[in-house]
Short mmCIF file of C-alpha atoms in Angstrom, two decimals:
data_model
loop_
_atom_site.label_atom_id
_atom_site.label_comp_id
_atom_site.label_asym_id
_atom_site.label_seq_id
_atom_site.Cartn_x
_atom_site.Cartn_y
_atom_site.Cartn_z
CA HIS A 1 21.89 17.04 31.95
CA ARG A 2 19.29 14.37 30.85
CA LEU A 3 17.60 16.42 27.38
CA LEU A 4 18.06 18.55 24.96
CA LEU A 5 15.57 19.60 22.18
CA GLU A 6 16.38 22.03 20.18
CA ASN A 7 15.42 24.16 17.30
CA ALA A 8 11.76 23.44 17.06
CA GLU A 9 9.69 25.19 14.40
CA GLN A 10 7.18 25.40 16.83
CA LEU A 11 7.37 24.90 21.00
CA VAL A 12 3.64 25.43 22.26
CA LEU A 13 4.19 26.25 25.83
CA VAL A 14 0.59 26.13 26.99
CA CYS A 15 0.71 29.00 29.65
CA GLY A 16 3.78 30.59 30.27
CA ARG A 17 3.15 32.32 33.69
CA ARG A 18 2.71 29.57 35.99
CA GLU A 19 -1.04 29.64 35.81
CA PRO A 20 -2.60 26.49 37.06
CA PHE A 21 -5.00 26.57 34.59
CA LEU A 22 -6.57 28.74 31.82
CA ARG A 23 -10.31 29.60 31.88
CA ARG A 24 -10.78 30.45 27.78
CA ASP A 25 -9.39 31.18 24.32
CA GLY A 26 -8.41 34.85 24.74
CA ALA A 27 -5.72 37.08 23.57
CA ALA A 28 -3.54 35.88 26.21
CA GLY A 29 -4.01 32.32 25.00
CA LEU A 30 -1.46 29.47 24.69
CA ALA A 31 1.88 30.59 24.85
CA VAL A 32 3.59 29.64 21.19
CA LEU A 33 7.45 30.34 20.93
CA ARG A 34 9.25 29.81 17.47
CA ALA A 35 12.90 28.23 16.95
CA ALA A 36 12.95 27.64 20.74
CA SER A 37 14.70 24.86 22.49
CA LEU A 38 14.13 22.98 25.90
CA VAL A 39 16.51 21.20 28.50
CA VAL A 40 15.40 18.96 30.84
CA GLY A 41 17.62 17.95 33.60
CA LEU A 42 18.68 14.30 35.37
CA ASP A 43 15.86 14.71 37.68
CA GLY A 44 13.06 14.74 35.29
CA CYS A 45 12.20 18.59 35.58
CA ILE A 46 12.68 21.34 32.78
CA LYS A 47 15.72 23.87 33.49
CA ALA A 48 15.16 25.78 30.56
CA VAL A 49 13.03 27.06 27.91
CA GLY A 50 13.73 29.83 25.36
CA GLN A 51 15.03 30.58 21.70
CA ALA A 52 17.55 28.49 20.55
CA ASP A 53 20.19 30.77 19.94
CA VAL A 54 19.73 32.01 23.94
CA ILE A 55 19.67 28.00 24.95
CA ARG A 56 22.94 27.34 22.62
CA ASN A 57 25.16 30.19 24.54
CA GLN A 58 23.27 29.35 28.01
CA PHE A 59 24.63 25.73 27.66
CA SER A 60 27.67 25.68 25.44
CA GLU A 61 29.58 24.02 27.76
CA ALA A 62 26.98 21.54 29.08
CA THR A 63 26.88 17.39 28.55
CA PHE A 64 23.65 15.85 27.46
CA GLU A 65 22.59 11.89 27.70
CA ARG A 66 20.01 13.07 24.61
CA ILE A 67 19.91 15.82 22.32
CA ILE A 68 16.81 15.63 19.18
CA ASP A 69 16.89 18.09 16.58
CA CYS A 70 13.63 19.26 16.35
CA SER A 71 13.68 21.56 13.18
CA GLY A 72 10.88 21.31 11.35
CA LYS A 73 8.62 20.02 14.20
CA CYS A 74 6.29 21.06 17.12
CA VAL A 75 7.06 20.42 20.78
CA LEU A 76 3.75 20.29 23.06
CA PRO A 77 3.25 19.45 26.72
CA GLY A 78 2.52 15.58 27.25
CA LEU A 79 -1.27 15.25 27.08
CA VAL A 80 -3.56 14.61 30.29
CA ASP A 81 -6.03 11.95 29.84
CA ALA A 82 -8.88 13.27 32.90
CA HIS A 83 -11.43 10.61 32.91
CA THR A 84 -10.39 6.57 32.29
CA HIS A 85 -11.92 3.55 33.13
CA PRO A 86 -8.90 1.14 31.65
CA VAL A 87 -8.74 -1.98 34.59
CA TRP A 88 -11.91 -4.43 33.31
CA ALA A 89 -12.17 -7.72 31.83
CA GLY A 90 -14.68 -8.56 29.22
CA ASP A 91 -15.14 -6.35 26.55
CA ARG A 92 -18.54 -5.03 25.43
CA VAL A 93 -18.46 -4.83 21.52
CA HIS A 94 -21.80 -6.94 21.58
CA GLU A 95 -23.38 -4.21 23.18
CA PHE A 96 -22.39 -1.53 20.65
CA ALA A 97 -24.55 -3.61 17.70
CA MET A 98 -27.56 -3.19 20.42
CA LYS A 99 -27.06 0.87 20.94
CA LEU A 100 -26.56 1.29 16.74
CA ALA A 101 -30.06 -0.30 16.70
CA GLY A 102 -30.95 1.96 19.34
CA ALA A 103 -30.94 0.56 22.59
CA SER A 104 -30.62 3.24 25.33
CA TYR A 105 -27.44 3.33 27.86
CA MET A 106 -30.33 2.99 30.70
CA GLU A 107 -31.91 0.08 28.97
CA ILE A 108 -28.70 -1.93 28.29
CA HIS A 109 -27.82 -1.42 31.68
CA GLN A 110 -30.79 -2.52 32.83
CA ALA A 111 -31.28 -6.12 31.15
CA GLY A 112 -28.19 -6.46 32.91
CA GLY A 113 -25.92 -5.37 30.61
CA GLY A 114 -23.59 -2.10 30.59
CA ILE A 115 -21.44 -1.96 33.77
CA HIS A 116 -22.88 -5.30 35.41
CA PHE A 117 -21.67 -7.50 32.29
CA THR A 118 -18.06 -6.07 32.74
CA VAL A 119 -18.52 -6.38 36.91
CA GLU A 120 -18.94 -10.33 36.39
CA HIS A 121 -16.41 -10.45 34.16
CA THR A 122 -13.49 -8.13 36.15
CA ARG A 123 -14.73 -10.30 39.38
CA LYS A 124 -13.50 -13.42 37.71
CA ALA A 125 -10.11 -12.13 36.37
CA THR A 126 -7.27 -12.94 38.42
CA GLU A 127 -5.23 -9.80 39.31
CA ASP A 128 -2.30 -10.62 36.93
CA GLU A 129 -4.71 -10.97 33.75
CA LEU A 130 -6.26 -7.27 35.15
CA PHE A 131 -2.89 -6.07 35.21
CA THR A 132 -1.53 -7.37 31.61
CA THR A 133 -4.65 -6.33 29.98
CA PHE A 134 -4.35 -2.46 31.74
CA GLN A 135 -0.44 -2.92 30.60
CA HIS A 136 -1.23 -2.93 27.01
CA ARG A 137 -4.14 0.00 27.49
CA LEU A 138 -1.76 1.94 29.13
CA GLU A 139 1.01 1.74 26.59
CA ARG A 140 -1.23 2.28 23.78
CA MET A 141 -2.59 6.07 25.31
CA LEU A 142 1.36 6.53 25.74
CA ARG A 143 1.69 5.85 22.09
CA ALA A 144 -1.64 8.41 21.48
CA GLY A 145 0.38 11.14 23.46
CA SER A 146 -0.82 10.85 27.06
CA THR A 147 1.73 11.21 29.70
CA LEU A 148 -0.68 11.31 33.03
CA VAL A 149 -4.05 9.31 33.04
CA GLU A 150 -6.53 9.32 35.43
CA CYS A 151 -7.39 5.86 36.31
CA LYS A 152 -10.41 4.70 38.18
CA SER A 153 -11.36 1.55 39.87
CA GLY A 154 -15.69 0.65 39.74
CA TYR A 155 -15.84 -2.60 38.24
CA GLY A 156 -15.92 -4.72 41.34
CA LEU A 157 -18.78 -2.99 43.41
CA ASN A 158 -17.43 -5.26 46.34
CA LEU A 159 -14.77 -4.31 48.37
CA GLU A 160 -12.25 -7.57 47.21
CA THR A 161 -12.82 -6.50 43.65
CA GLU A 162 -12.41 -3.21 44.31
CA LEU A 163 -9.09 -3.61 46.09
CA LYS A 164 -8.05 -6.15 43.33
CA MET A 165 -8.13 -3.09 40.62
CA LEU A 166 -6.72 -0.35 43.41
CA ARG A 167 -3.71 -2.79 43.66
CA VAL A 168 -3.63 -3.17 39.67
CA ILE A 169 -3.27 0.53 39.48
CA GLU A 170 -1.08 0.51 41.96
CA ARG A 171 1.58 -2.14 40.56
CA ALA A 172 1.18 0.04 37.32
CA LYS A 173 2.13 3.38 39.06
CA LYS A 174 5.18 1.56 40.16
CA SER A 175 6.17 -0.11 37.33
CA MET A 176 5.59 1.99 34.11
CA ASP A 177 6.62 5.36 32.93
CA ILE A 178 3.21 6.84 32.12
CA GLY A 179 1.63 9.49 35.39
CA ILE A 180 -1.22 7.78 36.80
CA SER A 181 -3.92 9.45 39.07
CA SER A 182 -5.65 6.37 40.94
CA THR A 183 -9.48 7.19 42.00
CA TYR A 184 -11.46 4.29 43.67
CA CYS A 185 -14.86 4.74 42.08
CA GLY A 186 -16.39 2.01 44.51
CA ALA A 187 -20.00 3.58 43.78
CA HIS A 188 -20.00 3.08 40.03
CA ALA A 189 -23.41 1.56 40.18
CA VAL A 190 -25.87 -0.62 42.38
CA PRO A 191 -24.51 -3.86 42.69
CA LYS A 192 -27.17 -6.69 42.23
CA GLY A 193 -28.87 -7.61 45.28
CA LYS A 194 -28.46 -4.35 46.88
CA THR A 195 -30.27 -0.77 47.02
CA ALA A 196 -28.84 1.88 46.69
CA THR A 197 -28.83 3.11 50.78
CA GLU A 198 -27.29 -0.19 51.68
CA ALA A 199 -24.51 -0.19 49.25
CA THR A 200 -24.22 3.76 50.27
CA ASP A 201 -23.75 1.99 53.70
CA ASP A 202 -21.37 -0.73 52.81
CA ILE A 203 -19.03 1.79 51.23
CA ILE A 204 -19.03 4.30 54.24
CA ASN A 205 -18.52 1.55 56.59
CA ASN A 206 -16.23 -1.10 54.94
CA HIS A 207 -14.93 0.12 51.82
CA LEU A 208 -13.38 3.59 52.76
CA PRO A 209 -12.19 2.70 56.09
CA LYS A 210 -10.36 0.06 54.71
CA LEU A 211 -8.80 2.06 52.37
CA LYS A 212 -8.03 4.60 54.74
CA GLU A 213 -6.41 1.48 56.41
CA LEU A 214 -4.13 1.04 53.08
CA GLN A 215 -3.17 4.25 52.62
CA LEU A 216 -2.29 4.58 55.83
CA SER A 217 0.40 1.18 55.53
CA GLY A 218 1.67 2.76 52.03
CA GLU A 219 -0.07 -0.42 50.60
CA ILE A 220 -2.29 1.61 48.25
CA HIS A 221 -1.78 5.03 47.23
CA VAL A 222 -5.91 6.61 46.03
CA ASN A 223 -6.05 10.14 44.68
CA ASN A 224 -9.54 10.63 44.19
CA ILE A 225 -13.00 9.39 45.39
CA ASP A 226 -16.11 9.33 42.13
CA VAL A 227 -19.34 8.28 42.06
CA PHE A 228 -21.99 7.63 39.49
CA CYS A 229 -24.54 10.76 40.33
CA GLU A 230 -27.25 9.38 38.36
CA LYS A 231 -31.02 8.54 38.08
CA GLY A 232 -31.57 4.99 39.19
CA VAL A 233 -28.14 4.38 40.57
CA PHE A 234 -26.60 7.13 43.21
CA ASP A 235 -28.95 9.76 44.16
CA LEU A 236 -28.18 13.47 45.26
CA ASP A 237 -28.29 12.25 49.42
CA SER A 238 -26.03 9.21 48.91
CA THR A 239 -24.09 10.39 46.46
CA ARG A 240 -23.05 13.52 48.88
CA ARG A 241 -22.83 11.09 51.77
CA ILE A 242 -20.07 8.92 49.98
CA LEU A 243 -17.97 12.22 48.56
CA GLN A 244 -17.81 13.59 52.32
CA ALA A 245 -16.61 10.60 53.53
CA GLY A 246 -14.22 10.64 51.00
CA LYS A 247 -13.14 13.56 51.34
CA ASP A 248 -12.95 13.03 55.53
CA ILE A 249 -10.18 10.30 54.47
CA GLY A 250 -8.27 12.46 52.34
CA LEU A 251 -9.01 11.94 48.81
CA GLN A 252 -10.03 14.65 46.41
CA ILE A 253 -13.99 15.06 44.93
CA ASN A 254 -13.71 13.71 41.60
CA PHE A 255 -17.18 12.37 40.41
CA HIS A 256 -19.85 11.43 36.98
CA GLY A 257 -22.67 13.62 37.13
CA ASP A 258 -25.68 15.26 35.37
CA GLU A 259 -25.09 12.67 32.51
CA LEU A 260 -28.35 11.62 31.94
CA HIS A 261 -30.74 13.74 33.88
CA PRO A 262 -30.53 17.04 35.88
CA MET A 263 -29.45 16.12 38.99
CA LYS A 264 -28.31 19.26 40.58
CA SER A 265 -24.91 17.08 40.90
CA ALA A 266 -23.06 20.28 39.66
CA GLU A 267 -24.27 22.55 42.60
CA LEU A 268 -23.53 19.66 45.03
CA GLY A 269 -19.51 19.28 43.67
CA ALA A 270 -19.47 23.15 43.96
CA GLU A 271 -20.96 22.87 47.38
CA LEU A 272 -18.47 20.19 48.69
CA GLY A 273 -15.17 21.65 47.00
CA ALA A 274 -15.11 19.21 44.49
CA ARG A 275 -11.97 19.53 42.67
CA ALA A 276 -14.00 17.93 39.18
CA ILE A 277 -17.03 16.73 38.04
CA SER A 278 -17.38 14.62 34.53
CA HIS A 279 -19.68 14.17 31.88
CA LEU A 280 -22.61 17.72 32.82
CA GLU A 281 -24.38 16.81 29.47
CA GLU A 282 -27.50 17.41 31.56
CA VAL A 283 -26.02 20.47 33.54
CA THR A 284 -28.24 23.42 34.80
CA ASP A 285 -27.36 26.90 34.35
CA GLU A 286 -27.35 27.69 37.88
CA GLY A 287 -24.77 24.06 38.06
CA ILE A 288 -22.70 26.59 35.48
CA VAL A 289 -22.44 29.37 37.66
CA ALA A 290 -21.52 27.21 41.03
CA MET A 291 -18.77 25.63 39.55
CA ALA A 292 -16.89 28.56 38.00
CA ARG A 293 -17.63 30.25 41.09
CA ALA A 294 -16.15 27.01 42.98
CA LYS A 295 -13.28 26.86 40.56
CA CYS A 296 -14.39 23.34 40.19
CA ALA A 297 -13.09 21.93 36.59
CA ALA A 298 -15.81 20.20 34.32
CA VAL A 299 -14.27 17.04 32.60
CA LEU A 300 -16.19 17.06 29.47
CA LEU A 301 -16.18 13.49 27.46
CA PRO A 302 -16.88 14.23 23.80
CA THR A 303 -16.60 10.54 23.12
CA THR A 304 -19.58 9.53 25.58
CA ALA A 305 -22.31 11.93 23.99
CA TYR A 306 -20.91 10.64 20.79
CA MET A 307 -21.20 7.03 20.97
CA LEU A 308 -24.60 7.30 23.05
CA ARG A 309 -25.92 9.77 21.11
CA LEU A 310 -26.42 12.20 23.71
CA LYS A 311 -27.18 15.79 23.98
CA GLN A 312 -23.68 17.31 23.75
CA PRO A 313 -21.89 19.12 26.69
CA GLN A 314 -22.54 22.90 26.90
CA ALA A 315 -18.67 23.65 26.11
CA ARG A 316 -19.22 27.20 24.66
CA LYS A 317 -21.77 27.64 28.08
CA MET A 318 -19.53 27.11 29.98
CA LEU A 319 -16.22 28.53 28.76
CA GLU A 320 -18.27 31.71 28.62
CA GLU A 321 -18.92 30.98 32.14
CA GLY A 322 -15.79 31.13 33.51
CA VAL A 323 -16.05 27.30 33.61
CA ILE A 324 -12.50 25.36 33.91
CA VAL A 325 -12.67 22.99 31.25
CA ALA A 326 -11.12 19.68 30.79
CA LEU A 327 -11.12 16.81 28.61
CA GLY A 328 -11.12 13.07 29.18
CA SER A 329 -11.11 9.99 26.81
CA ASP A 330 -13.87 7.86 29.26
CA PHE A 331 -11.92 4.96 28.11
CA ASN A 332 -14.30 1.51 28.79
CA PRO A 333 -16.10 -0.90 27.35
CA ASN A 334 -18.70 1.52 26.20
CA ALA A 335 -16.71 4.41 24.89
CA TYR A 336 -13.28 2.63 23.83
CA CYS A 337 -11.13 5.33 22.89
CA PHE A 338 -7.67 5.48 23.67
CA SER A 339 -6.58 8.67 22.03
CA MET A 340 -6.46 12.30 22.98
CA PRO A 341 -5.72 13.76 20.01
CA MET A 342 -9.45 12.49 19.02
CA VAL A 343 -10.77 13.67 21.89
CA MET A 344 -10.03 16.85 21.24
CA HIS A 345 -10.84 16.67 17.73
CA LEU A 346 -14.10 15.95 18.74
CA ALA A 347 -14.12 18.70 21.26
CA CYS A 348 -13.83 21.12 18.39
CA VAL A 349 -16.03 19.46 16.09
CA ASN A 350 -19.07 18.50 18.29
CA MET A 351 -18.95 20.95 20.76
CA LYS A 352 -17.51 23.64 19.29
CA MET A 353 -14.62 24.32 21.23
CA SER A 354 -11.50 26.58 19.34
CA MET A 355 -7.74 24.26 18.76
CA ASN A 356 -6.51 26.35 21.69
CA GLU A 357 -9.13 25.51 23.95
CA ALA A 358 -9.34 22.05 23.13
CA LEU A 359 -5.32 21.72 23.73
CA ALA A 360 -5.54 23.75 27.32
CA ALA A 361 -8.48 21.38 28.44
CA ALA A 362 -6.43 18.28 27.35
CA THR A 363 -3.14 19.60 29.13
CA ILE A 364 -2.83 22.39 31.37
CA ASN A 365 -6.71 21.97 32.76
CA ALA A 366 -7.04 18.52 32.70
CA ALA A 367 -4.07 18.64 35.25
CA TYR A 368 -6.16 20.81 37.14
CA ALA A 369 -8.73 18.69 37.34
CA LEU A 370 -6.29 16.21 38.57
CA GLY A 371 -4.96 18.63 41.04
CA LYS A 372 -1.58 18.14 39.52
CA SER A 373 -1.44 21.77 37.38
CA ASP A 374 1.61 22.75 40.00
CA THR A 375 4.23 19.88 38.11
CA HIS A 376 2.30 18.35 35.20
CA GLY A 377 0.16 20.23 31.65
CA SER A 378 2.89 23.06 30.46
CA LEU A 379 6.20 23.67 29.29
CA GLU A 380 7.26 25.62 32.20
CA VAL A 381 10.67 25.52 34.43
CA GLY A 382 10.42 23.62 37.13
CA LYS A 383 7.85 21.62 35.66
CA GLN A 384 8.13 18.40 34.64
CA GLY A 385 9.43 17.01 31.79
CA ASP A 386 7.12 15.26 29.95
CA LEU A 387 6.75 15.86 26.57
CA LEU A 388 5.71 15.22 22.82
CA ILE A 389 7.36 16.22 19.97
CA ILE A 390 4.80 15.87 16.47
CA ASN A 391 6.51 15.26 13.03
CA SER A 392 4.60 18.75 11.83
CA SER A 393 5.60 22.25 11.61
CA ARG A 394 2.18 23.63 12.99
CA TRP A 395 1.38 22.40 16.28
CA GLU A 396 -2.62 22.38 15.27
CA HIS A 397 -2.07 19.10 13.42
CA LEU A 398 -2.11 16.96 16.28
CA ILE A 399 -6.23 18.21 16.17
CA TYR A 400 -6.58 18.40 12.81
CA GLN A 401 -5.79 15.25 11.67
CA PHE A 402 -8.38 12.77 12.83
CA GLY A 403 -7.26 9.42 13.84
CA GLY A 404 -3.36 10.72 12.49
CA HIS A 405 -1.52 10.74 15.22
CA GLU A 406 0.63 6.52 14.91
CA ALA A 407 2.42 8.51 12.06
CA LEU A 408 2.37 12.37 13.80
CA ILE A 409 3.63 11.31 16.90
CA ASN A 410 7.09 11.35 16.86
CA TYR A 411 8.55 11.22 20.43
CA VAL A 412 6.65 10.90 23.39
CA ILE A 413 8.68 12.12 26.45
CA VAL A 414 8.31 11.19 29.89
CA LYS A 415 10.63 13.20 32.65
CA GLY A 416 13.24 13.84 29.56
CA LYS A 417 13.27 10.22 29.05
CA VAL A 418 12.22 9.13 25.33
CA VAL A 419 9.30 6.27 26.50
CA TYR A 420 8.08 5.95 22.78
CA GLU A 421 10.14 6.79 19.29
CA ASN A 422 8.22 6.37 16.22
CA GLU A 423 10.27 5.54 13.56
CA ARG A 424 7.80 6.19 10.76
CA CYS A 425 7.83 9.85 11.10
CA GLU A 426 11.75 9.33 10.34
CA THR A 427 11.00 8.24 6.64
CA MET A 428 8.07 10.88 6.05
CA SER A 429 9.25 14.26 5.70
CA SER A 430 7.36 16.87 8.17
CA TYR A 431 3.49 17.20 7.14
#
């Protein structure tokens, strides 16, 4: 066997009965075992989870490549970041000052800043330059506990640059340990010199057929299609056309909706069979009900509402209506956050989620939003051995410590292989 984690103070399974998602914090909330051990096989999948003494007897004759004593520590599933924009050149640190002085997102966007500024720099960057910075960002995400990340294109807005970004994501999929779900987001903004209708036609007639061709030849494997459905960007009709065309070539629908204005994006997503919709700060009550009924996940992004001083998404109302709530960092030049522990903390404080709900939202529900909850998002036999060991006897420290993950996350493990080991934890007694 590849790995034995023994005698953890707490082992947080998240869900213990093959649930594809957890809807809300109830008595059946998070499954936590005490004094527990876990075994990962050579195929990278979990072989056994249970009480330490039972596992010790069961595997008394087995050999392991690595044994980690987790006494006084907690084991949790690897975190899943359900929404990021990590491939780009040209940071927007100068815009942060404008935002702090009161400029709105759309004012900056209309003045040629925002997405347009990043597009200009990303178009000029070489594939190698983009790959190097992307790699560093993914490594930082991994050190903060993310083992599966959704990664979008969308700073090209022309076919050539969008494909360049998708090739960069493909390279990382093949060469890095972190899991990646890739998203084509060519409809992230309307390119300069085009109307929204022209941009929509270009995507449907040129981008998507080319993508289908590259998918069939095995050069690129894209999982999701995304559109920024917003007033002054892509309206409901254009959004519908693009998402349907993406679905027709086999992509999962996972898009930006109802962020700055109520657009009825949630209703549209439910109707089209979307897997997930992100943002939803301005979602209608009808939209919430429709998403709950359609089992369409809501990917909430507490960093964005915090950075742009927007109204917070109505997490509580969504949870009470039975929506599957997931979380994402929205890492991008506007919201420069790599850390899902910080995202969970903000979700609890600003969106009034419980710690159980936030952890489920950053594991099993985020995996569900990417169509991967059958293999990721919880510690169950048969699932991929992606996990974290934290230097604390209570798992809640991962959320309670705001920005403390650098000294708290002891190991990050992907497919039973230690991909990050934090020596700092060995010199410190458990928190």
